[in-house]
Coordinates of C-alpha atoms and ligand atoms in Angstrom, one line a residue:
M1 CA 10.0 29.2 4.8
D2 CA 7.6 31.6 3.1
K3 CA 4.4 29.7 2.7
E4 CA 3.0 32.2 0.2
K5 CA 5.7 31.4 -2.3
F6 CA 4.2 27.9 -2.6
D7 CA 0.5 28.9 -2.6
Y8 CA -1.3 27.4 -5.5
Y9 CA -4.1 29.5 -6.9
I10 CA -5.8 29.7 -10.3
K11 CA -5.2 33.4 -11.0
T12 CA -7.4 35.3 -13.4
E13 CA -7.9 39.0 -14.1
K14 CA -10.8 39.1 -11.7
N15 CA -9.9 36.6 -8.9
N16 CA -7.5 34.2 -7.2
W17 CA -9.2 30.8 -7.0
E18 CA -8.3 28.3 -4.4
V19 CA -8.5 24.6 -5.4
V20 CA -10.0 22.1 -2.9
I21 CA -9.3 18.4 -3.4
G22 CA -10.3 15.2 -1.7
L23 CA -9.1 11.8 -2.7
E24 CA -10.6 8.3 -2.7
V25 CA -7.6 6.1 -3.1
H26 CA -8.1 2.5 -4.1
A27 CA -5.3 0.3 -2.8
Q28 CA -5.1 -3.3 -3.6
V29 CA -4.5 -5.4 -0.5
I30 CA -1.4 -7.7 -0.6
S31 CA -2.9 -11.1 0.0
A32 CA -2.4 -14.5 -1.6
S33 CA -6.1 -15.0 -2.2
K34 CA -9.2 -12.8 -2.8
L35 CA -11.4 -11.1 -0.3
F36 CA -14.2 -13.7 -0.3
S37 CA -12.7 -16.7 -2.2
G38 CA -9.6 -18.8 -2.4
S39 CA -8.5 -17.8 -5.9
S40 CA -5.1 -16.4 -6.4
T41 CA -4.5 -12.6 -6.8
K42 CA -1.2 -13.0 -8.7
F43 CA -0.8 -10.3 -11.3
G44 CA -0.2 -11.0 -15.0
A45 CA -1.9 -14.5 -15.3
K46 CA -3.7 -15.5 -18.4
P47 CA -7.3 -14.1 -18.5
N48 CA -9.9 -16.0 -16.5
T49 CA -7.4 -18.5 -15.0
Q50 CA -7.9 -17.2 -11.4
V51 CA -11.6 -17.2 -11.1
S52 CA -13.6 -19.3 -8.6
L53 CA -17.3 -19.9 -8.7
V54 CA -17.7 -17.2 -6.1
D55 CA -15.8 -14.7 -8.3
S56 CA -17.9 -15.5 -11.3
A57 CA -21.1 -15.2 -9.2
F58 CA -22.5 -18.6 -9.8
P59 CA -25.9 -18.9 -8.2
G60 CA -25.8 -20.2 -4.7
M61 CA -22.1 -19.6 -4.1
L62 CA -21.3 -18.2 -0.7
P63 CA -18.5 -15.7 0.1
V64 CA -16.2 -16.4 3.0
V65 CA -14.3 -13.5 4.4
N66 CA -10.5 -13.8 4.2
Q67 CA -9.1 -13.0 7.6
Y68 CA -5.8 -12.0 6.3
C69 CA -7.4 -9.1 4.3
I70 CA -9.1 -7.9 7.5
E71 CA -5.8 -7.9 9.2
Q72 CA -4.2 -5.9 6.4
A73 CA -7.0 -3.3 6.5
I74 CA -6.6 -3.0 10.3
K75 CA -2.9 -2.6 10.0
T76 CA -3.3 0.1 7.4
G77 CA -5.8 1.8 9.6
L78 CA -3.3 1.8 12.4
G79 CA -0.7 3.2 10.1
L80 CA -3.1 6.1 9.3
N81 CA -3.5 6.8 13.0
A82 CA -7.1 5.9 12.6
K83 CA -9.9 4.5 14.7
I84 CA -10.5 0.8 14.1
N85 CA -14.2 0.0 14.3
L86 CA -15.0 -3.1 16.3
L87 CA -18.1 -3.7 14.3
S88 CA -18.2 -3.2 10.6
I89 CA -20.7 -4.4 7.9
F90 CA -20.4 -5.6 4.4
D91 CA -23.0 -4.2 2.1
R92 CA -24.1 -4.9 -1.5
K93 CA -23.6 -1.9 -3.8
N94 CA -25.9 -2.7 -6.7
Y95 CA -25.1 -1.7 -10.3
F96 CA -24.9 -3.4 -13.7
Y97 CA -21.7 -3.7 -15.6
A98 CA -20.3 -6.5 -17.8
D99 CA -17.3 -7.0 -15.6
L100 CA -19.4 -7.3 -12.5
P101 CA -21.1 -10.7 -12.8
A102 CA -23.0 -10.6 -9.5
G103 CA -24.7 -7.3 -10.4
Y104 CA -23.4 -5.9 -7.1
Q105 CA -20.1 -5.2 -5.5
I106 CA -19.6 -6.2 -1.9
S107 CA -18.3 -3.1 -0.1
Q108 CA -18.7 -1.3 3.2
Y109 CA -20.9 1.7 3.4
K110 CA -22.3 3.1 6.7
N111 CA -20.1 1.0 8.9
P112 CA -16.5 0.8 7.5
I113 CA -13.8 -1.2 9.2
V114 CA -11.6 1.9 9.8
G115 CA -12.9 5.4 10.8
E116 CA -11.2 8.8 11.1
G117 CA -7.5 9.1 10.9
E118 CA -4.7 11.5 9.9
V119 CA -1.6 11.6 7.7
T120 CA 1.2 14.1 8.0
L121 CA 2.8 15.5 4.8
D122 CA 6.2 17.1 4.7
M123 CA 5.8 20.1 2.4
P124 CA 8.5 22.7 1.7
Y125 CA 6.5 25.1 3.8
G126 CA 6.2 22.8 6.8
S127 CA 4.2 19.8 7.8
K128 CA 0.6 19.6 6.9
K129 CA -2.0 17.3 8.3
V130 CA -4.5 15.6 6.0
R131 CA -7.5 14.1 7.7
I132 CA -8.7 10.7 6.7
E133 CA -12.5 10.2 6.7
R134 CA -12.6 6.4 6.5
L135 CA -11.0 3.2 5.1
H136 CA -13.3 0.5 3.9
L137 CA -12.8 -2.9 2.3
E138 CA -14.4 -3.8 -1.0
Q139 CA -14.0 -6.2 -3.9
D140 CA -12.4 -5.2 -7.1
A141 CA -14.4 -5.7 -10.4
G142 CA -13.2 -7.6 -13.4
K143 CA -11.7 -6.0 -16.4
S144 CA -13.3 -5.3 -19.8
I145 CA -11.0 -5.5 -22.7
H146 CA -12.0 -3.4 -25.7
D147 CA -9.0 -3.5 -27.9
M148 CA -8.7 -7.2 -28.8
S149 CA -11.5 -7.2 -31.4
P150 CA -13.3 -4.5 -33.3
D151 CA -16.7 -6.0 -32.7
N152 CA -16.5 -7.5 -29.2
T153 CA -15.6 -6.7 -25.7
F154 CA -13.9 -9.4 -23.7
V155 CA -14.1 -9.8 -20.0
D156 CA -11.2 -11.0 -17.7
L157 CA -12.4 -11.9 -14.2
N158 CA -9.0 -12.5 -12.7
R159 CA -9.3 -9.3 -10.8
S160 CA -12.9 -9.9 -9.8
G161 CA -13.1 -10.2 -6.0
V162 CA -9.5 -9.1 -5.2
A163 CA -9.5 -7.1 -2.0
L164 CA -9.3 -3.3 -2.2
M165 CA -9.0 -0.7 0.6
E166 CA -10.7 2.5 -0.3
I167 CA -9.1 5.3 1.7
V168 CA -11.2 8.5 1.7
S169 CA -9.6 11.8 2.6
K170 CA -11.4 14.9 3.9
P171 CA -11.3 17.7 1.4
D172 CA -8.0 19.0 2.9
L173 CA -5.7 19.1 0.0
R174 CA -5.1 22.4 -1.8
S175 CA -2.7 21.8 -4.7
P176 CA -1.4 19.2 -7.2
S177 CA 1.9 19.0 -5.3
E178 CA 0.1 18.3 -2.0
V179 CA -1.8 15.5 -3.7
N180 CA 1.5 14.2 -5.1
T181 CA 3.0 14.2 -1.6
Y182 CA -0.1 12.7 0.0
V183 CA -0.3 9.7 -2.4
K184 CA 3.4 9.0 -2.0
K185 CA 3.0 9.2 1.7
L186 CA 0.1 6.7 1.7
R187 CA 2.2 4.5 -0.5
T188 CA 5.2 4.7 1.7
I189 CA 3.1 3.8 4.8
M190 CA 1.5 0.8 3.1
R191 CA 4.8 -0.4 1.7
Y192 CA 6.3 -0.3 5.2
L193 CA 3.3 -2.2 6.5
G194 CA 3.4 -4.7 3.6
T195 CA -0.4 -4.1 3.0
C196 CA -0.2 -2.7 -0.6
D197 CA 2.6 -2.8 -3.0
G198 CA 1.7 0.6 -4.4
N199 CA 2.5 -0.5 -7.9
M200 CA 0.7 2.1 -10.1
Q201 CA 1.6 0.5 -13.4
E202 CA -0.2 -2.7 -12.3
G203 CA -3.1 -0.7 -11.0
S204 CA -2.5 -1.6 -7.4
L205 CA -3.0 2.0 -6.4
R206 CA -5.4 4.4 -8.2
A207 CA -7.6 7.3 -7.1
D208 CA -10.8 9.1 -7.7
V209 CA -9.9 12.8 -7.5
N210 CA -12.6 15.2 -6.3
V211 CA -12.0 18.8 -7.3
S212 CA -13.8 22.0 -6.5
V213 CA -12.8 25.7 -6.6
R214 CA -13.7 28.7 -4.5
K215 CA -12.6 32.3 -4.4
K216 CA -9.6 33.0 -2.1
G217 CA -10.9 33.8 1.4
E218 CA -14.3 32.2 0.8
K219 CA -15.5 29.8 3.5
K220 CA -18.0 27.7 1.6
F221 CA -16.8 24.9 -0.6
G222 CA -17.7 24.9 -4.2
T223 CA -19.5 22.1 -6.1
R224 CA -17.1 19.3 -6.8
C225 CA -16.5 17.0 -9.7
E226 CA -15.1 13.6 -9.3
I227 CA -12.5 12.4 -11.8
K228 CA -12.6 8.7 -11.9
N229 CA -9.8 6.1 -11.7
V230 CA -6.6 8.1 -12.3
N231 CA -3.7 5.7 -12.2
S232 CA -0.5 7.8 -12.0
I233 CA 0.5 10.7 -9.8
K234 CA 1.5 12.8 -12.7
F235 CA -1.9 12.3 -14.3
M236 CA -3.5 13.2 -11.0
E237 CA -1.6 16.5 -10.9
M238 CA -2.5 17.3 -14.5
A239 CA -6.1 16.4 -14.1
I240 CA -6.5 18.6 -11.0
D241 CA -5.0 21.6 -12.8
T242 CA -7.0 21.1 -15.9
E243 CA -10.3 20.5 -14.1
A244 CA -9.8 23.5 -11.7
K245 CA -9.2 25.7 -14.7
R246 CA -12.3 24.4 -16.4
Q247 CA -14.4 25.1 -13.3
V248 CA -13.0 28.6 -12.9
E249 CA -13.8 29.4 -16.5
L250 CA -17.4 28.3 -16.1
L251 CA -17.9 30.2 -12.9
E252 CA -16.3 33.4 -14.2
S253 CA -18.6 33.3 -17.2
G254 CA -21.6 33.1 -14.9
K255 CA -22.3 29.4 -15.2
N256 CA -22.7 26.7 -12.6
I257 CA -20.8 23.6 -11.8
E258 CA -22.8 20.4 -12.1
Q259 CA -21.8 17.8 -9.7
E260 CA -20.7 14.9 -11.9
T261 CA -18.3 12.1 -12.6
R262 CA -15.7 12.9 -15.2
L263 CA -12.9 11.1 -17.0
F264 CA -9.4 12.4 -17.6
D265 CA -8.1 12.1 -21.1
T266 CA -4.4 11.9 -20.7
K267 CA -3.6 12.5 -24.4
K268 CA -5.7 15.6 -24.8
N269 CA -5.2 16.8 -21.2
E270 CA -8.9 17.4 -20.6
T271 CA -11.6 16.0 -18.4
R272 CA -14.9 14.9 -20.0
S273 CA -18.3 14.2 -18.4
M274 CA -18.9 10.5 -17.8
R275 CA -22.2 10.6 -15.9
S276 CA -24.0 13.0 -13.6
K277 CA -23.2 12.1 -10.0
E278 CA -25.1 9.0 -8.9
E279 CA -26.8 9.2 -5.5
A280 CA -26.3 6.6 -2.8
H281 CA -29.9 5.5 -3.2
D282 CA -29.3 4.5 -6.8
Y283 CA -27.0 1.8 -5.6
R284 CA -29.6 0.5 -3.1
Y285 CA -27.0 -0.4 -0.5
F286 CA -28.1 -3.1 1.9
P287 CA -26.2 -5.4 4.2
D288 CA -25.1 -8.6 2.4
P289 CA -27.2 -11.4 3.8
D290 CA -24.5 -13.9 3.0
L291 CA -22.1 -12.2 5.4
L292 CA -22.3 -11.7 9.1
P293 CA -21.4 -8.3 10.6
L294 CA -17.7 -8.3 11.2
E295 CA -16.8 -8.2 14.9
I296 CA -13.3 -7.6 15.9
E297 CA -11.9 -8.1 19.4
H298 CA -10.0 -5.3 21.0
S299 CA -7.2 -7.7 22.0
Y300 CA -6.8 -8.6 18.3
I301 CA -6.2 -5.0 17.4
E302 CA -3.7 -4.6 20.3
K303 CA -1.8 -7.6 19.1
L304 CA -1.5 -6.2 15.6
K305 CA -0.5 -2.8 17.0
K306 CA 2.3 -4.4 19.0
N307 CA 3.7 -6.1 15.9
L308 CA 3.6 -3.1 13.6
P309 CA 7.0 -2.2 12.1
E310 CA 8.6 1.2 12.7
L311 CA 6.6 3.5 10.4
P312 CA 8.1 6.3 8.3
D313 CA 7.3 9.2 10.6
Q314 CA 8.9 7.4 13.6
K315 CA 11.9 6.4 11.6
K316 CA 12.3 9.9 10.3
K317 CA 12.3 11.2 13.9
R318 CA 14.8 8.6 15.0
F319 CA 17.1 9.3 12.0
I320 CA 17.1 13.0 12.8
K321 CA 17.8 12.5 16.4
K322 CA 20.2 9.6 16.3
F323 CA 22.1 10.3 13.1
K324 CA 21.9 14.1 13.1
L325 CA 20.3 14.1 9.6
T326 CA 18.4 17.2 8.3
P327 CA 14.7 16.7 7.9
Y328 CA 15.2 16.7 4.1
E329 CA 17.8 14.0 4.3
A330 CA 15.8 11.9 6.7
N331 CA 12.7 12.3 4.4
V332 CA 14.7 11.0 1.4
L333 CA 16.2 8.1 3.3
V334 CA 12.9 6.9 4.9
S335 CA 10.7 7.4 1.8
E336 CA 11.2 3.7 0.9
A337 CA 11.7 1.0 3.5
D338 CA 14.4 -0.5 1.3
T339 CA 16.3 2.8 1.2
S340 CA 16.3 3.1 5.0
K341 CA 17.4 -0.5 5.3
Y342 CA 20.3 0.1 2.9
F343 CA 21.4 3.2 4.8
E344 CA 21.3 1.5 8.2
E345 CA 23.4 -1.4 6.7
V346 CA 26.0 1.0 5.4
I347 CA 26.4 3.0 8.6
K348 CA 26.8 -0.2 10.7
D349 CA 30.4 0.2 9.9
A350 CA 31.0 3.5 8.1
D351 CA 30.9 7.2 8.7
I352 CA 27.3 8.5 8.7
K353 CA 28.0 11.8 7.1
L354 CA 29.8 10.3 4.2
A355 CA 27.3 7.5 3.9
K356 CA 24.2 9.8 3.6
N357 CA 25.9 11.9 1.0
W358 CA 27.1 8.9 -1.0
I359 CA 23.6 7.4 -1.0
I360 CA 21.6 10.5 -1.7
V361 CA 23.9 12.0 -4.3
E362 CA 26.0 9.3 -6.0
L363 CA 23.9 6.1 -5.5
F364 CA 20.6 7.7 -6.3
A365 CA 22.0 9.2 -9.5
V366 CA 23.1 5.8 -10.6
L367 CA 19.8 4.1 -9.7
N368 CA 17.8 6.8 -11.4
K369 CA 19.9 6.5 -14.5
K370 CA 19.7 2.7 -14.6
N371 CA 16.0 2.8 -13.5
L372 CA 16.8 0.3 -10.7
D373 CA 15.3 -0.1 -7.2
I374 CA 17.7 0.2 -4.4
K375 CA 17.3 -3.5 -3.5
D376 CA 18.7 -4.3 -6.9
S377 CA 21.6 -1.8 -6.5
P378 CA 24.8 -3.0 -8.2
V379 CA 26.7 -1.6 -5.2
S380 CA 25.8 -3.6 -2.1
P381 CA 25.6 -1.8 1.3
K382 CA 28.7 -3.7 2.4
N383 CA 30.7 -2.6 -0.6
L384 CA 29.6 1.1 -0.2
S385 CA 30.6 0.9 3.4
S386 CA 34.1 -0.4 2.4
L387 CA 34.4 2.4 -0.1
I388 CA 33.5 5.0 2.5
N389 CA 36.1 3.5 4.9
A390 CA 38.7 3.7 2.2
I391 CA 38.0 7.4 2.1
S392 CA 37.9 7.9 5.8
S393 CA 41.2 6.1 6.3
G394 CA 42.9 8.2 3.6
E395 CA 43.5 5.1 1.4
I396 CA 41.9 6.9 -1.5
S397 CA 40.8 10.5 -2.1
G398 CA 37.2 11.5 -2.5
K399 CA 37.9 12.2 -6.1
I400 CA 39.4 8.8 -6.8
A401 CA 36.5 7.3 -4.8
K402 CA 34.1 8.5 -7.5
K403 CA 36.1 6.7 -10.1
V404 CA 36.2 3.5 -8.0
F405 CA 32.4 3.9 -7.4
E406 CA 31.8 4.0 -11.2
M407 CA 33.8 0.8 -11.6
M408 CA 31.9 -0.8 -8.7
V409 CA 28.6 0.1 -10.5
E410 CA 29.8 -1.6 -13.7
S411 CA 31.4 -4.7 -12.2
G412 CA 29.7 -5.1 -8.8
D413 CA 33.3 -5.7 -7.4
E414 CA 34.5 -4.8 -4.0
P415 CA 36.4 -1.5 -3.8
S416 CA 39.5 -3.1 -2.4
K417 CA 39.9 -5.3 -5.4
I418 CA 39.4 -2.3 -7.8
I419 CA 41.8 -0.1 -5.9
K420 CA 44.5 -2.7 -5.9
E421 CA 44.1 -3.8 -9.5
K422 CA 44.0 -0.3 -10.9
G423 CA 46.7 1.0 -8.5
L424 CA 44.5 3.7 -7.3
K425 CA 45.7 3.8 -3.7
Q426 CA 46.3 7.3 -2.5
Q427 CA 49.9 8.5 -2.3
S428 CA 50.5 9.4 1.3
D429 CA 54.2 9.0 1.7
P430 CA 55.5 12.5 2.5
K431 CA 58.9 11.8 1.0
E432 CA 57.4 10.7 -2.3
L433 CA 55.0 13.6 -2.3
E434 CA 57.8 16.1 -1.5
K435 CA 59.7 14.9 -4.6
I436 CA 56.7 15.5 -6.8
V437 CA 56.1 18.9 -5.3
L438 CA 59.7 20.0 -5.8
K439 CA 59.7 18.8 -9.4
V440 CA 56.6 20.7 -10.2
L441 CA 58.0 23.9 -8.6
E442 CA 61.3 23.5 -10.4
S443 CA 59.8 23.1 -13.8
N444 CA 57.6 26.1 -13.2
S445 CA 60.1 28.5 -11.7
D446 CA 58.7 31.4 -13.6
K447 CA 55.3 30.9 -12.0
V448 CA 57.0 30.5 -8.6
S449 CA 58.5 34.0 -9.0
Q450 CA 55.2 35.4 -10.0
Y451 CA 53.6 33.8 -7.0
K452 CA 56.3 35.3 -4.8
S453 CA 55.6 38.7 -6.1
G454 CA 52.0 38.4 -5.0
K455 CA 50.1 36.5 -7.7
E456 CA 48.6 34.1 -5.1
K457 CA 46.0 32.8 -7.5
L458 CA 48.7 30.6 -8.9
Y459 CA 48.4 28.3 -5.8
G460 CA 45.6 26.4 -7.4
F461 CA 47.7 26.0 -10.6
F462 CA 50.5 24.3 -8.6
I463 CA 48.0 22.0 -6.9
G464 CA 46.6 21.1 -10.2
E465 CA 50.0 20.3 -11.7
I466 CA 50.9 18.2 -8.6
M467 CA 47.7 16.2 -8.8
K468 CA 48.3 15.7 -12.5
A469 CA 51.8 14.5 -11.9
S470 CA 50.6 11.9 -9.4
S471 CA 47.7 10.8 -11.7
G472 CA 45.3 12.2 -9.2
K473 CA 46.5 9.9 -6.4
A474 CA 48.3 12.3 -4.2
N475 CA 46.8 12.8 -0.8
P476 CA 45.4 16.3 -1.2
K477 CA 45.8 17.3 2.4
L478 CA 49.4 16.3 2.6
V479 CA 50.1 18.0 -0.8
N480 CA 48.6 21.1 0.6
D481 CA 50.8 21.0 3.7
I482 CA 54.0 20.3 1.7
L483 CA 53.3 22.9 -0.9
K484 CA 52.6 25.6 1.6
E485 CA 55.8 24.8 3.4
K486 CA 57.9 24.8 0.2
L487 CA 56.5 28.1 -1.1
K488 CA 57.1 29.7 2.3
N489 CA 60.7 28.4 2.4
D490 CA 61.1 29.5 -1.1
Q491 CA 59.9 33.0 -0.3
K492 CA 62.4 33.3 2.6
S493 CA 65.4 32.0 0.7
Ligands
LIG504 P1 -19.4 10.3 -2.1 O1 -19.7 9.1 -1.3 O2 -20.6 10.8 -2.8 O3 -18.3 10.1 -3.1 P2 -18.1 11.6 0.0 O4 -18.6 12.5 1.0 O5 -17.6 10.2 0.5 O6 -19.1 11.5 -1.2 O7 -16.8 12.3 -0.6 C1 -16.0 11.8 -1.5 C2 -14.7 12.6 -1.6 O8 -15.0 13.9 -2.0 C3 -14.0 12.8 -0.3 O9 -12.6 12.5 -0.5 C4 -14.1 14.2 0.1 O10 -13.0 14.7 0.7 C5 -14.3 14.9 -1.3 N1 -15.0 16.1 -1.2 C6 -16.2 16.4 -0.6 N2 -16.5 17.7 -0.8 C7 -15.6 18.2 -1.7 C8 -15.5 19.5 -2.3 N3 -16.4 20.5 -2.1 N4 -14.4 19.7 -3.0 C9 -13.5 18.8 -3.2 N5 -13.6 17.5 -2.7 C10 -14.6 17.3 -1.9
LIG505 MG1 -17.2 8.4 -3.8

């Protein structure tokens, strides 16, 4: 496909500007307890009910690393085709904020647990590789609540100490739609792995978006601004577009870009300066003396590698090869682990071609409309498979199948029950069908004459009348055969 058609430039009278984007994605680790304490990570609990003395930074409390979180980070690293570092170090990142009781965040700085990796995006113009710079583990902070009282800010420490993976990309992204695909791909990989639920409404996945611009063809990157804490893919796309335009405007009017941290105002669709970019030395990173360097054995990594589930890229390849799907279809069906599972359930016992179409077109439309996940589908894989078999065997027509499907959606019933109760079985008895055909031809003898004298368009009219006469139940293929035969005989006689 023509790549240029999809190019994303900020075009002005003077120039075409290319947009350069790098993401720091914060993904909350799926784990029962926090990174360095035994408190629960469950979402939605009453404020400050899941806070241990470690999370609230009582003096003298000691953090103990949660091995499961380490395992989750390594698995994610493997899913990103990344190098796992056998030695990593937890550092203190010092800053003051009301929701950070220790006055520092335990993070990883120079020695992250995961090094360079790579993610493949399927774009309409082909596949694109995005390089990963690193993945490191860190604690989340608490939450300041500003809207409960006009004069006070409250602090909820339930989130304090929950494990986050920060996944840093190289500045390889070039458009909002690439960012959209990238974030979704990360989310898919982590959901397959069970390492992050990717729930953006609950804040389990959010990103700092770094944006700079340069003239088309220029080699050197421009100065970037970092837009903090964007928590939906749509807002990321909007923020990039808005920020890039702001930078272009500044540059074209002869001004400079200051490297700084900005906030995206979703209501006004604008970014605003938050603070000028802090330097690493402002944080005074140093190894946390309460935590030993983290050493991982090679055999441990190998063990985790062996037990990884099939990942989306592999599954996609398998689907294309084994089930003869197009890359588009395979993409759609592997984008969620639950969707691919559903598909594989259905085709255990049903035609693949029908199955993929019914899932991608009919089922997805219903799920979208009802805002349901596929695992909560009112039509079970087994029932969809039965419906498809009823079509394949000629028991019902494709058209009737759509009606049956609608009723399955509403009732959750098996198709056989609906077909029987509503008398929707396809009429496939040639004798019966012949009767209907003859009746329709008889009562439309004028049209038959016109047909005979060359008005062949009328063929469709006859089919329509026959289908109507059979309440849509006549087997279309048989009707076709019989009608052709009758009209031929008629013409001869
Ligand atoms: P810091 O630690 O100061 O945030 P990093 O080098 O870790 O700096 O970069 C943070 C993010 O900024 C990375 O995702 C990187 O890809 C991105 N980035 C770096 N340079 C640019 C640039 N010129 N334009 C856009 N993004 C950039
Ligand atoms: Mg950063």
